[in-house]
PDB file of C-alpha atoms in Angstrom:
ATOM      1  CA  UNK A  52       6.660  24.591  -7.348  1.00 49.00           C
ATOM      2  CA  UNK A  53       3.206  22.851  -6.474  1.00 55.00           C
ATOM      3  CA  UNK A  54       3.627  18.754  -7.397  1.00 55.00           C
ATOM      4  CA  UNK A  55       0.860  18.988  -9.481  1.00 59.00           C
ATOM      5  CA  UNK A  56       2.313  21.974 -11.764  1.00 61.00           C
ATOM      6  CA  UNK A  57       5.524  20.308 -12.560  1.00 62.00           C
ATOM      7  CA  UNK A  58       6.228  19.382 -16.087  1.00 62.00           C
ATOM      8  CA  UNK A  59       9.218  18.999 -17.953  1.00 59.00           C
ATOM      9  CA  UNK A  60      11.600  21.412 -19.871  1.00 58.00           C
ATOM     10  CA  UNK A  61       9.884  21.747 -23.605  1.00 55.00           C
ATOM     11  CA  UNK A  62      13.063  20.694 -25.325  1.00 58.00           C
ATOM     12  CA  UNK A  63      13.195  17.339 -22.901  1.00 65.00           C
ATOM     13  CA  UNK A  64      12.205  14.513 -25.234  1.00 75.00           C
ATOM     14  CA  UNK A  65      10.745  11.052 -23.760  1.00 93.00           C
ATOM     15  CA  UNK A  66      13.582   9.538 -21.765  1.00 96.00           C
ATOM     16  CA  UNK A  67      11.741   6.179 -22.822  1.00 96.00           C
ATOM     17  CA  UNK A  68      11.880   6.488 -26.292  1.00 95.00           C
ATOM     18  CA  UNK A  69      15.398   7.936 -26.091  1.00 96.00           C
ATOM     19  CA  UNK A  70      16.945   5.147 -23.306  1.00 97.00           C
ATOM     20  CA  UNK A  71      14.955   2.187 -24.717  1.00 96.00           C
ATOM     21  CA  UNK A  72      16.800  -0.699 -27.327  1.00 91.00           C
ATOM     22  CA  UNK A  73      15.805  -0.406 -30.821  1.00 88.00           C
ATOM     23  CA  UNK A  74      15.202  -4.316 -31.081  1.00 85.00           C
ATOM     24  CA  UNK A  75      17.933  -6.608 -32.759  1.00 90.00           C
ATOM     25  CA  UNK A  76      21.234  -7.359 -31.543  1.00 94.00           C
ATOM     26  CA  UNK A  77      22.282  -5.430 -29.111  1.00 96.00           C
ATOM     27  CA  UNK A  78      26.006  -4.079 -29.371  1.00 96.00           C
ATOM     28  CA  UNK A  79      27.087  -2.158 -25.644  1.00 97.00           C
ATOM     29  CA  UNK A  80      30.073  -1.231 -27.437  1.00 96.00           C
ATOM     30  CA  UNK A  81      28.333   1.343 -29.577  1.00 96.00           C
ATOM     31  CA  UNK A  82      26.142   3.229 -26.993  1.00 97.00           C
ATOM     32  CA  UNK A  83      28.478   5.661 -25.224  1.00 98.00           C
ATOM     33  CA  UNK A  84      28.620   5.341 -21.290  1.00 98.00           C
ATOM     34  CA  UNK A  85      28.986   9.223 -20.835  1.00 98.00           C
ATOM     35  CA  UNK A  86      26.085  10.207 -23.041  1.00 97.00           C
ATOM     36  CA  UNK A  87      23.212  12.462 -21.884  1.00 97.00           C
ATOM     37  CA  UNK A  88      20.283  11.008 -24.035  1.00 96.00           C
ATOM     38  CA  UNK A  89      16.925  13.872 -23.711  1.00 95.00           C
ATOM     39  CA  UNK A  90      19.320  16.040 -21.719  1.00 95.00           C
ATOM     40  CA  UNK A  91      21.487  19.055 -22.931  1.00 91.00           C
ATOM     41  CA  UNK A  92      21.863  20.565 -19.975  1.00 93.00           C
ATOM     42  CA  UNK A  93      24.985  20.546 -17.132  1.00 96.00           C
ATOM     43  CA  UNK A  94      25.141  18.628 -13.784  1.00 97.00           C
ATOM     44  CA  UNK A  95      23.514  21.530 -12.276  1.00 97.00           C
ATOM     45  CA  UNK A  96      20.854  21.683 -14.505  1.00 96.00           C
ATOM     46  CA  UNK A  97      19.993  18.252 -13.913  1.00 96.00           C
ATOM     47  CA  UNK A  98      20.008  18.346  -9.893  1.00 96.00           C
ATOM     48  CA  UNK A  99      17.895  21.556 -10.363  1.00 96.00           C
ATOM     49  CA  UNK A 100      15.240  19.415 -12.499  1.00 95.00           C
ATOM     50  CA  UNK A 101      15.423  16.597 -10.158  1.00 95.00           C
ATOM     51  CA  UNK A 102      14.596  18.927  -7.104  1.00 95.00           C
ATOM     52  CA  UNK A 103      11.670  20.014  -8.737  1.00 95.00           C
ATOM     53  CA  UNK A 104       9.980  16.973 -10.391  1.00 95.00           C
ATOM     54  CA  UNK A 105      10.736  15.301  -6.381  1.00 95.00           C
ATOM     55  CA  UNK A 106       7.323  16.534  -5.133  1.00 95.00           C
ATOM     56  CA  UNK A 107       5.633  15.227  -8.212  1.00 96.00           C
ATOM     57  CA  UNK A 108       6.796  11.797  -8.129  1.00 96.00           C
ATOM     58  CA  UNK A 109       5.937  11.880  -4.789  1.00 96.00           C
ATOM     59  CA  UNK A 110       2.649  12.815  -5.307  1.00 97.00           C
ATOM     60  CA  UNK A 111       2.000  10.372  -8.029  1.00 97.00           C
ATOM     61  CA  UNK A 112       3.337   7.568  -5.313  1.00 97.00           C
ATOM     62  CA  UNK A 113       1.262   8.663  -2.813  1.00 97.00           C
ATOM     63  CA  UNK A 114      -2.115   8.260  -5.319  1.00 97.00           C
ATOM     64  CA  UNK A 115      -0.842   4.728  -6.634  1.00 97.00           C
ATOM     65  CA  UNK A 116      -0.299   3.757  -2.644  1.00 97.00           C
ATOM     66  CA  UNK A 117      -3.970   5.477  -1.974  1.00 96.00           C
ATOM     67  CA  UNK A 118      -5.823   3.196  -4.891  1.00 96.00           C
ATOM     68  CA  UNK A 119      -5.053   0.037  -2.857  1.00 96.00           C
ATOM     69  CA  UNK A 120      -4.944   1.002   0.103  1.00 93.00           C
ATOM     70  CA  UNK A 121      -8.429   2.704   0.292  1.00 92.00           C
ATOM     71  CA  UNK A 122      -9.590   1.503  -3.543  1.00 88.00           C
ATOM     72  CA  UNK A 123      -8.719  -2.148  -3.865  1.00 92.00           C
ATOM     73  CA  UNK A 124      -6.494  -1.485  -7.172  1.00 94.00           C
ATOM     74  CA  UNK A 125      -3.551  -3.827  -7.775  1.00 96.00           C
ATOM     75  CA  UNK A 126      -1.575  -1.468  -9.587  1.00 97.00           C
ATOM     76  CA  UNK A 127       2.343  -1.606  -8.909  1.00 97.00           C
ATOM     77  CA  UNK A 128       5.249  -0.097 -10.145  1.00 98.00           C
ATOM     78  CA  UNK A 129       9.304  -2.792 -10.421  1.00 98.00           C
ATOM     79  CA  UNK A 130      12.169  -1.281 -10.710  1.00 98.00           C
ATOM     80  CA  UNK A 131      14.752  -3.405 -11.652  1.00 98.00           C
ATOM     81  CA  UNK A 132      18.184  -2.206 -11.640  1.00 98.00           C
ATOM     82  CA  UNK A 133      20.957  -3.983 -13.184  1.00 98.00           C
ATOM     83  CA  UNK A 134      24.784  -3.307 -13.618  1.00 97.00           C
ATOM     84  CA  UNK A 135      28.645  -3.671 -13.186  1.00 95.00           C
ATOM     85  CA  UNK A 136      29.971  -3.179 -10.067  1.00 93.00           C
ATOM     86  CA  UNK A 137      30.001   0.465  -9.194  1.00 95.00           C
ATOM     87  CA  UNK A 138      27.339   1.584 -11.540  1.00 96.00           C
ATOM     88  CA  UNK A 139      25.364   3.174  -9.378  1.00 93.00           C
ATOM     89  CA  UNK A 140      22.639   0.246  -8.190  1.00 94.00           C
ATOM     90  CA  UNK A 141      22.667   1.047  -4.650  1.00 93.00           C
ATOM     91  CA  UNK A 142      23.668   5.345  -5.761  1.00 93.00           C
ATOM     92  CA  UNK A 143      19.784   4.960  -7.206  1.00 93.00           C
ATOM     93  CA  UNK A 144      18.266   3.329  -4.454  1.00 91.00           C
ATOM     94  CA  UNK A 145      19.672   6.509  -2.167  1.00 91.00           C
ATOM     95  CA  UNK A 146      19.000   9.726  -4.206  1.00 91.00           C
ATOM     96  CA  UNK A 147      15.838   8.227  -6.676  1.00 91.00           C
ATOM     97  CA  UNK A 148      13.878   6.040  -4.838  1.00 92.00           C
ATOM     98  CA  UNK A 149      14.899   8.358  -1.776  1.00 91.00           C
ATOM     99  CA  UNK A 150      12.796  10.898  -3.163  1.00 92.00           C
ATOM    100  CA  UNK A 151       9.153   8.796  -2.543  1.00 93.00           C
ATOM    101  CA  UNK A 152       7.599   7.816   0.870  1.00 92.00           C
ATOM    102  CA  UNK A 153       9.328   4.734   2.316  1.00 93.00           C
ATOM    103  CA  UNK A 154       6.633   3.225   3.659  1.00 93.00           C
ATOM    104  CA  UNK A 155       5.501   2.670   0.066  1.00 95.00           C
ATOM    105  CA  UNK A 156       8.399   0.983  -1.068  1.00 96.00           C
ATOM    106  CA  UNK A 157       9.544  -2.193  -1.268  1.00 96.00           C
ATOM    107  CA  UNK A 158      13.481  -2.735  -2.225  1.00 97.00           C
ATOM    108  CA  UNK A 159      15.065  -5.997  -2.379  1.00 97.00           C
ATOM    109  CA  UNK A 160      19.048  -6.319  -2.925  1.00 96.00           C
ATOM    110  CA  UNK A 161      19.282  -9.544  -4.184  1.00 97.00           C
ATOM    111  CA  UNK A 162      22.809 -11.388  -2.899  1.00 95.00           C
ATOM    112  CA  UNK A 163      24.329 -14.931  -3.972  1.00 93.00           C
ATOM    113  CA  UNK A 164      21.378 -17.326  -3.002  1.00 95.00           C
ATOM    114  CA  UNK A 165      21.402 -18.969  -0.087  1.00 96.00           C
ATOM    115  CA  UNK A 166      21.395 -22.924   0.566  1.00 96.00           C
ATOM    116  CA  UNK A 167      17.697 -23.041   0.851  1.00 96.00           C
ATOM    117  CA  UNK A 168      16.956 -20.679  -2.042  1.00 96.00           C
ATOM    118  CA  UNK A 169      19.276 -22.891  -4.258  1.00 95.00           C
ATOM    119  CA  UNK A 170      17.259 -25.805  -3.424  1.00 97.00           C
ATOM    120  CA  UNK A 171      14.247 -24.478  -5.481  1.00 97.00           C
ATOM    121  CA  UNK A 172      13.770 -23.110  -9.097  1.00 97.00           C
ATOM    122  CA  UNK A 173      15.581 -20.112  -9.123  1.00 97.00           C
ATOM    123  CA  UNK A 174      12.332 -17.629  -9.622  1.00 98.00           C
ATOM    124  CA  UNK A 175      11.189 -18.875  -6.347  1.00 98.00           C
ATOM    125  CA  UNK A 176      13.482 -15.887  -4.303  1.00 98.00           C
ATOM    126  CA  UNK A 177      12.239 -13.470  -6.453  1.00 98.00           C
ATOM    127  CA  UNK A 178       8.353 -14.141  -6.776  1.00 98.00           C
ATOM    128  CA  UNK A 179       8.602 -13.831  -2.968  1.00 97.00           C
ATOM    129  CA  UNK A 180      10.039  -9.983  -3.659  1.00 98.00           C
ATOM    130  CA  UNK A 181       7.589  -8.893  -5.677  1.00 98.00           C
ATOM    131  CA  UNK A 182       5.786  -5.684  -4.793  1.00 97.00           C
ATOM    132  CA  UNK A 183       2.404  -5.270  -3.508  1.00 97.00           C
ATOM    133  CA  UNK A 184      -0.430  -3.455  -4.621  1.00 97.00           C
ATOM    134  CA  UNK A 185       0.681   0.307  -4.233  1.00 97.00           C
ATOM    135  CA  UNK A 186       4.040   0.344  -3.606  1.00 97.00           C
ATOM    136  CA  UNK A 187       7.028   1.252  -5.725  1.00 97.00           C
ATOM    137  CA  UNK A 188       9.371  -2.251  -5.306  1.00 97.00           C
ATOM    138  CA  UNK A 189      13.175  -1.853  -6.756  1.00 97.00           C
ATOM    139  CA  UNK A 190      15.227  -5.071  -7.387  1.00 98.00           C
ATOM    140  CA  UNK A 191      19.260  -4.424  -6.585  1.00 97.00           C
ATOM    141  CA  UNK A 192      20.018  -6.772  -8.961  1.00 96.00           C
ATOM    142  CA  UNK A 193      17.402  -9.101  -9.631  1.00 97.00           C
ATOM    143  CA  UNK A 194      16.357 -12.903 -11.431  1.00 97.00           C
ATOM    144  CA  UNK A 195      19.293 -11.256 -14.493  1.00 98.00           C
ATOM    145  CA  UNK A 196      21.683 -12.524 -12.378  1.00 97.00           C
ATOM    146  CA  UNK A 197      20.780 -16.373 -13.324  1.00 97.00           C
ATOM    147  CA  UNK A 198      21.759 -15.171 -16.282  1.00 98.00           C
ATOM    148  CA  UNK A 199      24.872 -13.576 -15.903  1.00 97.00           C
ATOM    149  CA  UNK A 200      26.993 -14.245 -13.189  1.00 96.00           C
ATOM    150  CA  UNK A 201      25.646 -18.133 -13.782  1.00 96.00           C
ATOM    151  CA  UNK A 202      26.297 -17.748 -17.389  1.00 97.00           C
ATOM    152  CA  UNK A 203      30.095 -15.990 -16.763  1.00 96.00           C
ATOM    153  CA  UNK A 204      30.918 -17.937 -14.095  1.00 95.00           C
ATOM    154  CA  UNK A 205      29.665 -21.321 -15.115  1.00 95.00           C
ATOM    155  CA  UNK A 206      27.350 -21.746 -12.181  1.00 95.00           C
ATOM    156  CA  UNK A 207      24.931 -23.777 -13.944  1.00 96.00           C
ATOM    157  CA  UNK A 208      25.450 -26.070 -17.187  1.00 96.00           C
ATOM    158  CA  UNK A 209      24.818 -24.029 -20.123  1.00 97.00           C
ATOM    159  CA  UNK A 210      21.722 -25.694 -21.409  1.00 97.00           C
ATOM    160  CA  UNK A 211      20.234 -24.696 -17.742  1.00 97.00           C
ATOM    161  CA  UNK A 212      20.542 -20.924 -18.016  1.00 97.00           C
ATOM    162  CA  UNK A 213      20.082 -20.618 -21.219  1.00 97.00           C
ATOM    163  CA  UNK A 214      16.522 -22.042 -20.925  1.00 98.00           C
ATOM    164  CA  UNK A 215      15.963 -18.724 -18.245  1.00 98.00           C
ATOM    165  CA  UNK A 216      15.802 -16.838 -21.016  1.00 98.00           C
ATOM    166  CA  UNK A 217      12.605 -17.874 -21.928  1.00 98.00           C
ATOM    167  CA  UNK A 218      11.506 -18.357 -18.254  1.00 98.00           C
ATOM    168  CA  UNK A 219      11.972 -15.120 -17.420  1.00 98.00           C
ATOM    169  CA  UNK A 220       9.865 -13.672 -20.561  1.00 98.00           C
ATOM    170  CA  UNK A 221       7.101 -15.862 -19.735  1.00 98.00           C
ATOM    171  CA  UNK A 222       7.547 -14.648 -15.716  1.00 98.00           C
ATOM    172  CA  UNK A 223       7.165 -10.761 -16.228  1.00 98.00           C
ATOM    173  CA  UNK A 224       4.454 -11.197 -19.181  1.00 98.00           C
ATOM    174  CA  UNK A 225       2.931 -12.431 -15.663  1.00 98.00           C
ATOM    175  CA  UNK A 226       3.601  -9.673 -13.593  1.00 98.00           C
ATOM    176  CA  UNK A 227       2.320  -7.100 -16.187  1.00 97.00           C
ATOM    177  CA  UNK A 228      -0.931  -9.250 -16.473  1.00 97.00           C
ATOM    178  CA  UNK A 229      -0.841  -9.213 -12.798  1.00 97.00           C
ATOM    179  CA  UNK A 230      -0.540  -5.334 -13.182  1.00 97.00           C
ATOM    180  CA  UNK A 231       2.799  -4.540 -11.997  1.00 98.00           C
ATOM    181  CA  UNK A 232       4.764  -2.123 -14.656  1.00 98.00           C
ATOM    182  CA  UNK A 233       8.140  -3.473 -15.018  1.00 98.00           C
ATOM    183  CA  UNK A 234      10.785  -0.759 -15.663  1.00 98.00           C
ATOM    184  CA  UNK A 235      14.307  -2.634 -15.928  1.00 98.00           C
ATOM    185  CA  UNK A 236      17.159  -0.406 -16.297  1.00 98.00           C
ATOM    186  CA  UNK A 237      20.951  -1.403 -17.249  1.00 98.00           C
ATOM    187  CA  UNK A 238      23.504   1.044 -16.124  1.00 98.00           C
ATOM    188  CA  UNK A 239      25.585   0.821 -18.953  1.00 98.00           C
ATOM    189  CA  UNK A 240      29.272   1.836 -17.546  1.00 98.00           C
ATOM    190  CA  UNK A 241      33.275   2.059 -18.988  1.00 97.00           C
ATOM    191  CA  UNK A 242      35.682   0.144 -17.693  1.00 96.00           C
ATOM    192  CA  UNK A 243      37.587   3.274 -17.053  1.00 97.00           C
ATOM    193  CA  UNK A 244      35.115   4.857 -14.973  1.00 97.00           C
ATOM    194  CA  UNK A 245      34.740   1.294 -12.667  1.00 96.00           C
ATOM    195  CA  UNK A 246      38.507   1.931 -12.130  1.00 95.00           C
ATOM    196  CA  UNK A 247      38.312   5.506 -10.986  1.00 96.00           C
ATOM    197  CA  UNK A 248      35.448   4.086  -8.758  1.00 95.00           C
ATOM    198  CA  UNK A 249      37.399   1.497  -7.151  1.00 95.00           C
ATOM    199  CA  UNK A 250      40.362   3.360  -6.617  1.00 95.00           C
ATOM    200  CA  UNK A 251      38.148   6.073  -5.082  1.00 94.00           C
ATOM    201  CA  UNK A 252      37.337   3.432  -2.700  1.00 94.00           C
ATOM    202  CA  UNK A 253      40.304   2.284  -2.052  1.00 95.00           C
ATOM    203  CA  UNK A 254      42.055   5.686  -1.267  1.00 95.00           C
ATOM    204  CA  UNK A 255      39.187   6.445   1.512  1.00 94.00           C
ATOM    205  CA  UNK A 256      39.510   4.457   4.439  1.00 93.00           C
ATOM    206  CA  UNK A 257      35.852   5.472   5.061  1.00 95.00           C
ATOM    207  CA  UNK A 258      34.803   3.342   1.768  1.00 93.00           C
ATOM    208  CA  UNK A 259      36.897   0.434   2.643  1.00 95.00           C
ATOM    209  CA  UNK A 260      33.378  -1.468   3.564  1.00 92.00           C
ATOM    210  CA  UNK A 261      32.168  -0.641   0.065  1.00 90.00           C
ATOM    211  CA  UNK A 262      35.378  -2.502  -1.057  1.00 91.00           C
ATOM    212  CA  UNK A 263      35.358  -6.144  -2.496  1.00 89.00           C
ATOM    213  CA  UNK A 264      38.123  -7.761  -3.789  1.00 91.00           C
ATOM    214  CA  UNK A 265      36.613 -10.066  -6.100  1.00 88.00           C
ATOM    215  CA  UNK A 266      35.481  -6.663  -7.995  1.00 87.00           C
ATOM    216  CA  UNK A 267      38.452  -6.808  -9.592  1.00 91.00           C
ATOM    217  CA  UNK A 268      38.326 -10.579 -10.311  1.00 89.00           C
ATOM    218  CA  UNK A 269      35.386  -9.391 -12.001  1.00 90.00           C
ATOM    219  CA  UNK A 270      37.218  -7.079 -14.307  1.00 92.00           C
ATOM    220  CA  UNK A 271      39.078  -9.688 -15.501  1.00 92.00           C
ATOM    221  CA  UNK A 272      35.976 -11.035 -17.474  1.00 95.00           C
ATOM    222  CA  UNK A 273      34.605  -7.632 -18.447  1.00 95.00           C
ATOM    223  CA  UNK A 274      33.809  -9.127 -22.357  1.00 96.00           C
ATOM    224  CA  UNK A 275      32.207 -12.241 -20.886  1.00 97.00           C
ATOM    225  CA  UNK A 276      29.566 -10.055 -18.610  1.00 97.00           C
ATOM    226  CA  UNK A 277      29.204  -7.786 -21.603  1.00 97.00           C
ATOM    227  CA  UNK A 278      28.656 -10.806 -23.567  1.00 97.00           C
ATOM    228  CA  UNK A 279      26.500 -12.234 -21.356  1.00 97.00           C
ATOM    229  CA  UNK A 280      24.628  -8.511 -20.525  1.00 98.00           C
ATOM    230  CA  UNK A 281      24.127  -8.502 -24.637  1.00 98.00           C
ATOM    231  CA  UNK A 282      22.339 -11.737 -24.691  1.00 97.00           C
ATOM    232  CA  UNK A 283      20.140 -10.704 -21.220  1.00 98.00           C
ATOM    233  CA  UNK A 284      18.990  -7.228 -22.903  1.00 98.00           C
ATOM    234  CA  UNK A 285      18.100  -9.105 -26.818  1.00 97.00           C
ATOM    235  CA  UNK A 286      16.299 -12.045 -25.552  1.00 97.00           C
ATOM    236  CA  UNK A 287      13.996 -10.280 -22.457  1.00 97.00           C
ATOM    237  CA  UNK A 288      13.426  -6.992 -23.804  1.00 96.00           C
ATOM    238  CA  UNK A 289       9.329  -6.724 -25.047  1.00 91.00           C
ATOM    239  CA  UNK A 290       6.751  -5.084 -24.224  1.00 92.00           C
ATOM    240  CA  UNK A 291       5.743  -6.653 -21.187  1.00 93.00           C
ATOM    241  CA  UNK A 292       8.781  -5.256 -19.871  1.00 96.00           C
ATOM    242  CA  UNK A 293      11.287  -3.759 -21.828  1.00 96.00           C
ATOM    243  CA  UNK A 294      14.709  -2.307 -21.382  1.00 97.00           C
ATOM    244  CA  UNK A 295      16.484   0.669 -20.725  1.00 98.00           C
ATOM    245  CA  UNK A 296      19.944   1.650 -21.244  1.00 98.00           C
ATOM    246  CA  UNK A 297      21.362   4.537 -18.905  1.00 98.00           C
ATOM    247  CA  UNK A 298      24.829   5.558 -19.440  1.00 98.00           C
ATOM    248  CA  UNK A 299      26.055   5.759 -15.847  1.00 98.00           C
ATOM    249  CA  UNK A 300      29.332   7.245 -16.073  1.00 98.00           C
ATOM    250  CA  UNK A 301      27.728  10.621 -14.787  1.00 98.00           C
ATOM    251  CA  UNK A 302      26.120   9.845 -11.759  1.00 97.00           C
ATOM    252  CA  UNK A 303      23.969  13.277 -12.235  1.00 97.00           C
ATOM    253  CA  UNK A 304      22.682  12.056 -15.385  1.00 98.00           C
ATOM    254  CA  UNK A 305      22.049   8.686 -14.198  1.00 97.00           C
ATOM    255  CA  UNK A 306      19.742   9.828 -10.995  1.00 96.00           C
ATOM    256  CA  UNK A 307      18.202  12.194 -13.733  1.00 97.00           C
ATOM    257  CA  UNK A 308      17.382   9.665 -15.789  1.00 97.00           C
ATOM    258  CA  UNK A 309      15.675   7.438 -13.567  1.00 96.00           C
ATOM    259  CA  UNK A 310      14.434   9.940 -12.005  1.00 96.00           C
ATOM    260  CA  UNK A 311      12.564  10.679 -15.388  1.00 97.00           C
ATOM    261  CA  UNK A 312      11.844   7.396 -16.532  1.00 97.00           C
ATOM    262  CA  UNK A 313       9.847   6.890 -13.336  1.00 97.00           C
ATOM    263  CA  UNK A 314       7.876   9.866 -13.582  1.00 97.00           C
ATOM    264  CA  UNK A 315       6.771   9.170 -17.414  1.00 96.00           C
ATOM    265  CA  UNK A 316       5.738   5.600 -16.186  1.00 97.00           C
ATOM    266  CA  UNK A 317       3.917   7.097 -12.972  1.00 97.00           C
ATOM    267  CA  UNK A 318       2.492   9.786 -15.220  1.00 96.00           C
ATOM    268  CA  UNK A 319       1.239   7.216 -17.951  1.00 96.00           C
ATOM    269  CA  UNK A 320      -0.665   5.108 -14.945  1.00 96.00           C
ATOM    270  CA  UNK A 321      -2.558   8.243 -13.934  1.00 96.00           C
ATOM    271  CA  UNK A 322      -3.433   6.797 -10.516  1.00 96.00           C
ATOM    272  CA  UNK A 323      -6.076   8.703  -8.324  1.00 95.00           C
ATOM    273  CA  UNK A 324      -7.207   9.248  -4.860  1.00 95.00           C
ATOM    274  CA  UNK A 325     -10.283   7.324  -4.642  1.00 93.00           C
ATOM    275  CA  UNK A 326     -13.401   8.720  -3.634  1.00 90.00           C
ATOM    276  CA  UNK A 327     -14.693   8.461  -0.169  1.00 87.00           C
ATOM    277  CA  UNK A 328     -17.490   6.129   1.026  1.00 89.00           C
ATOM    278  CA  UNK A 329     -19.330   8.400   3.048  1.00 91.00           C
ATOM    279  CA  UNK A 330     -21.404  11.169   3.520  1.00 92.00           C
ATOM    280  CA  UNK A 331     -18.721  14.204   3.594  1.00 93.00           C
ATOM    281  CA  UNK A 332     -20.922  16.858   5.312  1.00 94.00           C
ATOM    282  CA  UNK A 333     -22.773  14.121   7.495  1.00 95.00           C
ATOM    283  CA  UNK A 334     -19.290  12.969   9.054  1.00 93.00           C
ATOM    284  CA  UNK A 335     -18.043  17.320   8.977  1.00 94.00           C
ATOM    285  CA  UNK A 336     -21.291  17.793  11.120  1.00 94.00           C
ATOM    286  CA  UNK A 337     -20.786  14.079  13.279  1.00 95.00           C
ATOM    287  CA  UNK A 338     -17.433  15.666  14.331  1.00 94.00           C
ATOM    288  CA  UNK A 339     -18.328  19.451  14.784  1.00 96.00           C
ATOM    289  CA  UNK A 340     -21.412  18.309  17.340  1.00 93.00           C
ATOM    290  CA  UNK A 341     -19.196  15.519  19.075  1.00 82.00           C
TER     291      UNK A 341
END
């Protein structure tokens, strides 16, 4: 199917008005990790709609990357992409962001700071991440973990992080002023599907690397990261950049709905090749006589 033809199944409602929080407290417990939100079809249904809506997206990349390259535009698309252990963080970086051009992408996998990053305020790392004009940036985990991990773990005093809160807010209102469309996604997963995960890992010597044993320290504090994951998705979810729930116990879904929510951003932002600056049919006739 021609990129430019592709559109979605009729019945397919807008995965942002279906994935995005209502506003309010936010309660994890009642959105159900193995849901399909917009999506009634199968796992084979959903790799067949992700194969064809590839070439769009990467069509749609390829204009964004094309305004600033040749155009000057400043337009950007963040992916931010937040979640337990096993949820899939580093499953989207290979089979959604897989599907664009890599040379317009930026991805950033953001690990326990360093000495030197610790030694300044802790937006510092991150501002430094932040994708240029034209490209498609993705945050493996991202500035939410000064809120979460610092928060569970007690990394910081409490009256430290919990001032991020409003940090943060006032640091992407930035970055969409700054015209970078902020799409942050929490894959929202069961504890009983991280298990399956892990033991999956554990029972293939050839996942050993993807192994950590303080994943399962983790799980002991399960309520205090969903706690703490509550508190993240109330307080920074607006319209600057708001947030997205994707259950995640189906990988296929997952992939399909980022895959999705991507595509209605890209689609929204309209970007277009940019006109030329010279004289078409003087340059055709330039090369034909040369």
């Amino acid at each position: 199917m021609p990129a430019d033809k592709y559109a979605p199944p009729a019945d397919v409602p807008s995965v942002r008005a279906a994935l995005r929080l209502p506003g309010g407290p936010v309660d994890l417990a009642a959105i159900d990790p193995r849901a399909t939100p917009s999506f009634a079809g199968d796992k084979a249904d959903a790799l067949a709609d992700i194969g064809a809506m590839g070439p769009r997206l990467a069509e749609l990349q390829e204009r964004l990357y094309a305004q600033a390259v040749a155009g000057g535009a400043r337009r950007r698309v963040l992916l931010v992409v937040q979640g337990m252990d096993t949820s899939g963080k580093g499953g989207t970086v290979k089979h959604v962001i897989g599907q664009f051009n890599p040379s317009g992408c930026h991805i950033h996998a953001f690990k326990a700071p360093t000495e030197d990053e610790l030694a300044h305020p802790f937006l510092w790392r991150v501002r430094a991440q932040v994708p240029g004009p034209g490209l498609i940036g993705v945050f493996d985990r991202s500035h939410y973990e000064d809120v979460l991990i610092a928060r569970v773990r007690d990394l910081v005093p409490r009256q430290v992080w919990s001032r991020r809160y409003a940090t943060i807010n006032r640091f992407e209102q930035s970055l969409a002023k700054d015209e970078v469309t902020v799409v942050k996604v929490f894959l929202h997963i069961s504890p009983e599907e991280q298990k399956e995960r892990l033991l999956a890992r554990l029972d293939n010597p050839d996942k050993h690397w993807k192994f950590n044993p303080a994943d399962i320290d983790e799980r002991s504090v399960w309520p205090d990261y969903r706690t703490a994951y509550e508190a993240a998705l109330e307080k920074c979810d607006g319209d600057a950049a708001p947030w997205y729930v994707v259950p995640a116990d189906r990988k296929w879904y997952r992939n399909w709905a980022i895959s999705r929510l991507l595509l209605e951003h890209l689609t929204e932002l309209d970007p277009r090749y940019p006109a030329g600056d010279f004289d078409v049919e003087a340059e055709r006739k330039r090369l034909l006589d040369a």
